[in-house]
XYZ file of C-alpha atoms in Angstrom:
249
model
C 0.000 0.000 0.000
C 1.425 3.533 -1.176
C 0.567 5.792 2.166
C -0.196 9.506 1.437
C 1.880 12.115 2.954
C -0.641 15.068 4.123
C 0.506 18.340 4.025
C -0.758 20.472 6.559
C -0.386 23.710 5.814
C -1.055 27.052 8.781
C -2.366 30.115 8.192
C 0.635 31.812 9.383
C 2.190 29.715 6.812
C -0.287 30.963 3.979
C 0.671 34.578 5.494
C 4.521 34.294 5.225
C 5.050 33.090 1.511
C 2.641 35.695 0.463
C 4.477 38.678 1.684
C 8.033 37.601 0.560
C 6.263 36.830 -2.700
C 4.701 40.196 -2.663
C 8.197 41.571 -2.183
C 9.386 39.881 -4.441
C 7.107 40.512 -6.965
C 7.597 44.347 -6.298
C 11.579 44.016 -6.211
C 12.324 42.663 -9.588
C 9.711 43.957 -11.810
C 10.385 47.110 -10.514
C 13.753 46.708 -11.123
C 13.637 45.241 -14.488
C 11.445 48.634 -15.548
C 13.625 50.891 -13.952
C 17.015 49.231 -15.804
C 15.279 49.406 -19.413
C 14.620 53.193 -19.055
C 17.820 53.609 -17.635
C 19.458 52.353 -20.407
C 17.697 54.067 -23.106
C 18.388 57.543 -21.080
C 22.058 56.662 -20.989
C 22.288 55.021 -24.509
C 20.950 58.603 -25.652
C 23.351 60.798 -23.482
C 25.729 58.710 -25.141
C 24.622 58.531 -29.063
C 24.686 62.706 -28.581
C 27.969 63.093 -27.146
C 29.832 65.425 -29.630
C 27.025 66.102 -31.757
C 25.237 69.474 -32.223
C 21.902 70.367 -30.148
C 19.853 70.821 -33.006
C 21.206 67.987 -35.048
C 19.834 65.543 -31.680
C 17.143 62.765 -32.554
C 16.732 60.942 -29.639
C 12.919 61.374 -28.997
C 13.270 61.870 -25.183
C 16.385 64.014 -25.486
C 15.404 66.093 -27.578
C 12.053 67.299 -25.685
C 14.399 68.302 -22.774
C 16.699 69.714 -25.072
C 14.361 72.131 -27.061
C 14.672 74.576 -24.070
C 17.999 74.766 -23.667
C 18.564 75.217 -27.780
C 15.665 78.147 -27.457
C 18.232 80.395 -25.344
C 20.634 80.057 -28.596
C 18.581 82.877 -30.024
C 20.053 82.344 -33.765
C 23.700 82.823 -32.305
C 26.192 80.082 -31.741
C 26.656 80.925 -27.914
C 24.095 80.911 -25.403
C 24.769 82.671 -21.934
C 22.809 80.123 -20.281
C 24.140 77.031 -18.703
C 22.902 73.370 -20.053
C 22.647 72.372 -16.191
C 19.584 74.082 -16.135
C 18.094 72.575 -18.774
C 19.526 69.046 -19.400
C 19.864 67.581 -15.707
C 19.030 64.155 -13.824
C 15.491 65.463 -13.213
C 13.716 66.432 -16.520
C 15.604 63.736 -18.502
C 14.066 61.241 -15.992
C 10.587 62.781 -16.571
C 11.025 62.595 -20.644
C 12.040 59.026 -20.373
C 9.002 58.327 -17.941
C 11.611 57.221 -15.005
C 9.739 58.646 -11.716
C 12.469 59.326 -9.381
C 9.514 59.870 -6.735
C 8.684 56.102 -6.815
C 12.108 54.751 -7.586
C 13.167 56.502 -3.586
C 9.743 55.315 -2.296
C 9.922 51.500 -2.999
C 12.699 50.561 -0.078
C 10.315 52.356 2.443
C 7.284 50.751 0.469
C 9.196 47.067 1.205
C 10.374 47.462 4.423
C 6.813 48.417 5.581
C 5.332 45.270 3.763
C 7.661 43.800 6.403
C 6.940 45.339 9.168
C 2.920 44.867 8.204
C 3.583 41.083 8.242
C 5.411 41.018 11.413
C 2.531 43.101 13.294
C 0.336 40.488 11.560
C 2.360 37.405 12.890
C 2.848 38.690 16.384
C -1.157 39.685 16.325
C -2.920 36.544 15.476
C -0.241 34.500 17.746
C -0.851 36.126 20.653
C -5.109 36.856 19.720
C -5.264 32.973 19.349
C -3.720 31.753 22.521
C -5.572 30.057 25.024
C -4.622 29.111 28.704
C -7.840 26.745 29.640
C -6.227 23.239 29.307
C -2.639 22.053 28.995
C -3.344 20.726 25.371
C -4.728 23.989 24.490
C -1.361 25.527 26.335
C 0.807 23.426 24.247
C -1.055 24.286 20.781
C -1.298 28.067 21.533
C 2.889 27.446 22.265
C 2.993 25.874 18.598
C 1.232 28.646 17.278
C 3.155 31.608 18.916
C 5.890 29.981 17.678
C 4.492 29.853 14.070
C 3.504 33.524 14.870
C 6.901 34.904 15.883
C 8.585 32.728 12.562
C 6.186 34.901 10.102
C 6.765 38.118 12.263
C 11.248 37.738 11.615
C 10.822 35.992 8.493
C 8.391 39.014 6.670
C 10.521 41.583 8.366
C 13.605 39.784 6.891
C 12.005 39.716 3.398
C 11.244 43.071 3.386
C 14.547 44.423 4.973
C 16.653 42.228 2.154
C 14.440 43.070 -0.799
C 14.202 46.740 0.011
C 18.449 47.250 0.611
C 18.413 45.041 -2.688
C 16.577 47.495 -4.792
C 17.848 50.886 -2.983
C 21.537 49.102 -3.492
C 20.936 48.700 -6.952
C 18.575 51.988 -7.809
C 21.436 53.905 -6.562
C 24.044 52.274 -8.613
C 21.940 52.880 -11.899
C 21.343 56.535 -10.710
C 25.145 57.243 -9.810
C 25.868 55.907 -13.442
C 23.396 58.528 -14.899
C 24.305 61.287 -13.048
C 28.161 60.791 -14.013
C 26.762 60.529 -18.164
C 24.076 63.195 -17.384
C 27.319 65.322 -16.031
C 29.709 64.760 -18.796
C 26.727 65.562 -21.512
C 26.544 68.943 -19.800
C 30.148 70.029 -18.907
C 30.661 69.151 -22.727
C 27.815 71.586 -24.219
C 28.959 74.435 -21.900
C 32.798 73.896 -22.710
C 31.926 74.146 -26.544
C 28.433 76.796 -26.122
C 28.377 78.986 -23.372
C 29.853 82.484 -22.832
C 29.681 84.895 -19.932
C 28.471 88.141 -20.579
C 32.370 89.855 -21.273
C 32.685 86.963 -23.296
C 29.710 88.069 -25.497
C 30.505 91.869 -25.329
C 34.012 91.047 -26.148
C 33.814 88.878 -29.287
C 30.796 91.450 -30.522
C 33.989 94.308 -30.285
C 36.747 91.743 -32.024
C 33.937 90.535 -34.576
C 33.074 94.177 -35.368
C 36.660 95.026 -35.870
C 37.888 91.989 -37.374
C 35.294 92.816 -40.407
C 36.746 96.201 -40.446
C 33.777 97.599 -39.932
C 33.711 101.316 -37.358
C 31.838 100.622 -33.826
C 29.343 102.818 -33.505
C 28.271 104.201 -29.797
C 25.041 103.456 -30.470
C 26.175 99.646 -31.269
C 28.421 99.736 -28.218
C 25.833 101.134 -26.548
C 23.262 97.941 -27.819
C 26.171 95.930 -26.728
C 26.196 96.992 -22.861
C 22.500 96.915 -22.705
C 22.529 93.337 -24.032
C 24.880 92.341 -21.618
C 23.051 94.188 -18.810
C 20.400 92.327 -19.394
C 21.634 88.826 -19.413
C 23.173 89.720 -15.810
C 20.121 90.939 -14.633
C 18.639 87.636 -15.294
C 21.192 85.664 -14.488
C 21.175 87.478 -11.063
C 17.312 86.690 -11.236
C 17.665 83.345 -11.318
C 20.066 83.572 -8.523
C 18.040 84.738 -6.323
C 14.830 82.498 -6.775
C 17.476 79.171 -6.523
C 18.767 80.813 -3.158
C 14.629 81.833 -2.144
C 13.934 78.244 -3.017
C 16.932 77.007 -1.235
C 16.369 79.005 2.272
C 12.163 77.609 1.842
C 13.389 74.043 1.726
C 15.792 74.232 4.692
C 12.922 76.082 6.676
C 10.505 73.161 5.667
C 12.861 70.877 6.384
């Protein structure tokens, strides 16, 4: 006679393979998603290296771009810096990468976690019983059972939620270095201060042989002034924005 082997399965059982498969299920999906439109951001950074703003065909790219290329204004300098433009936050947004949920998931985990060890160390100690010895030894069995799901779910979330933030912030380090380079390269090759821009108008002017009137020097100096101005603008709402966040915070 073949005997059959019954499997008895508890509750608390039932409890503790769902929430590591729930982490689980959260960890590497997320992941996966996250490392696709990583690579696409970085495998454009890296097709555009060198290459001209306006001549840039990456579809995501080229939306944050658009901005930057608009402060041009038909010259081939731009007082502006790319920084401003072309940075770790609107390239995430154009490539649908939501940095917001990407730095919520390890808190997301852990508390999966910590919601199965509260559930464990609830229905072990709701379910014991002290009216008989059997009953005793049964409600022992199933604090015990209890207390397993309560480490073991706190362990699963713990270890999937340093897993992800582990790996999130290597794939965000790696973007930030490309996203870094991109930028330094465009304001090496495109940007000019405002004596920069006065003083090439002058050696431009005089290189052509042509005579500098005041009223073009004058056009000149007002041009600068104004970049300044808004360069001293912008300034001031980064450091207005800066002092509001450290009073928040």
């Amino acid at each position: 006679k073949v005997e059959s082997t019954k499997i008895n399965t508890s509750p608390m059982d039932i409890t503790t393979t769902a929430i590591i498969l729930l982490c689980i299920m959260i960890t590497i999906p997320g992941y996966i998603i996250f490392l696709f439109q990583t690579r696409r951001l970085r495998k454009a950074l890296k097709n555009s290296a060198g290459k001209d703003p306006n001549s840039v065909t990456e579809e995501g790219l080229r939306e944050v771009i658009n901005d930057y290329v608009s402060t041009f204004r038909g010259c081939a300098y731009t007082t502006e810096y790319a920084g401003d433009y072309v940075n770790v936050e609107s390239l995430s947004g154009a490539y649908g990468i939501n940095l917001k949920v990407v730095n919520t998931l390890p808190n997301i985990l852990t508390s999966i976690g910590i919601i199965g060890t509260f559930i464990g160390l609830t229905t072990a100690i709701w379910n014991f019983q002290s009216d008989s010895t059997e009953q005793i030894r049964e409600s022992i069995n199933y604090l015990l059972n209890g207390m397993g799901t309560a480490f073991t779910t706190s362990i699963a979330g713990m270890l999937c939620s340093a897993l992800f933030l582990l790996l999130s912030k290597f794939r965000l380090s790696r973007i930030e270095r490309d996203t870094e380079a991109y930028v330094s390269a465009l304001d090496c090759k495109y940007h000019r201060t405002a004596d920069q821009v006065i003083l090439e108008s002058f050696f431009q002017m005089a290189s052509d042989g042509s005579e500098i009137t005041p009223g073009q020097a004058f056009g000149l100096i007002q041009d600068s002034t104004t970049q300044i101005q808004d360069t001293t603008s912008k300034m001031r709402t980064t450091i207005d924005q800066l002092g509001t966040d450290l009073c928040d915070s």
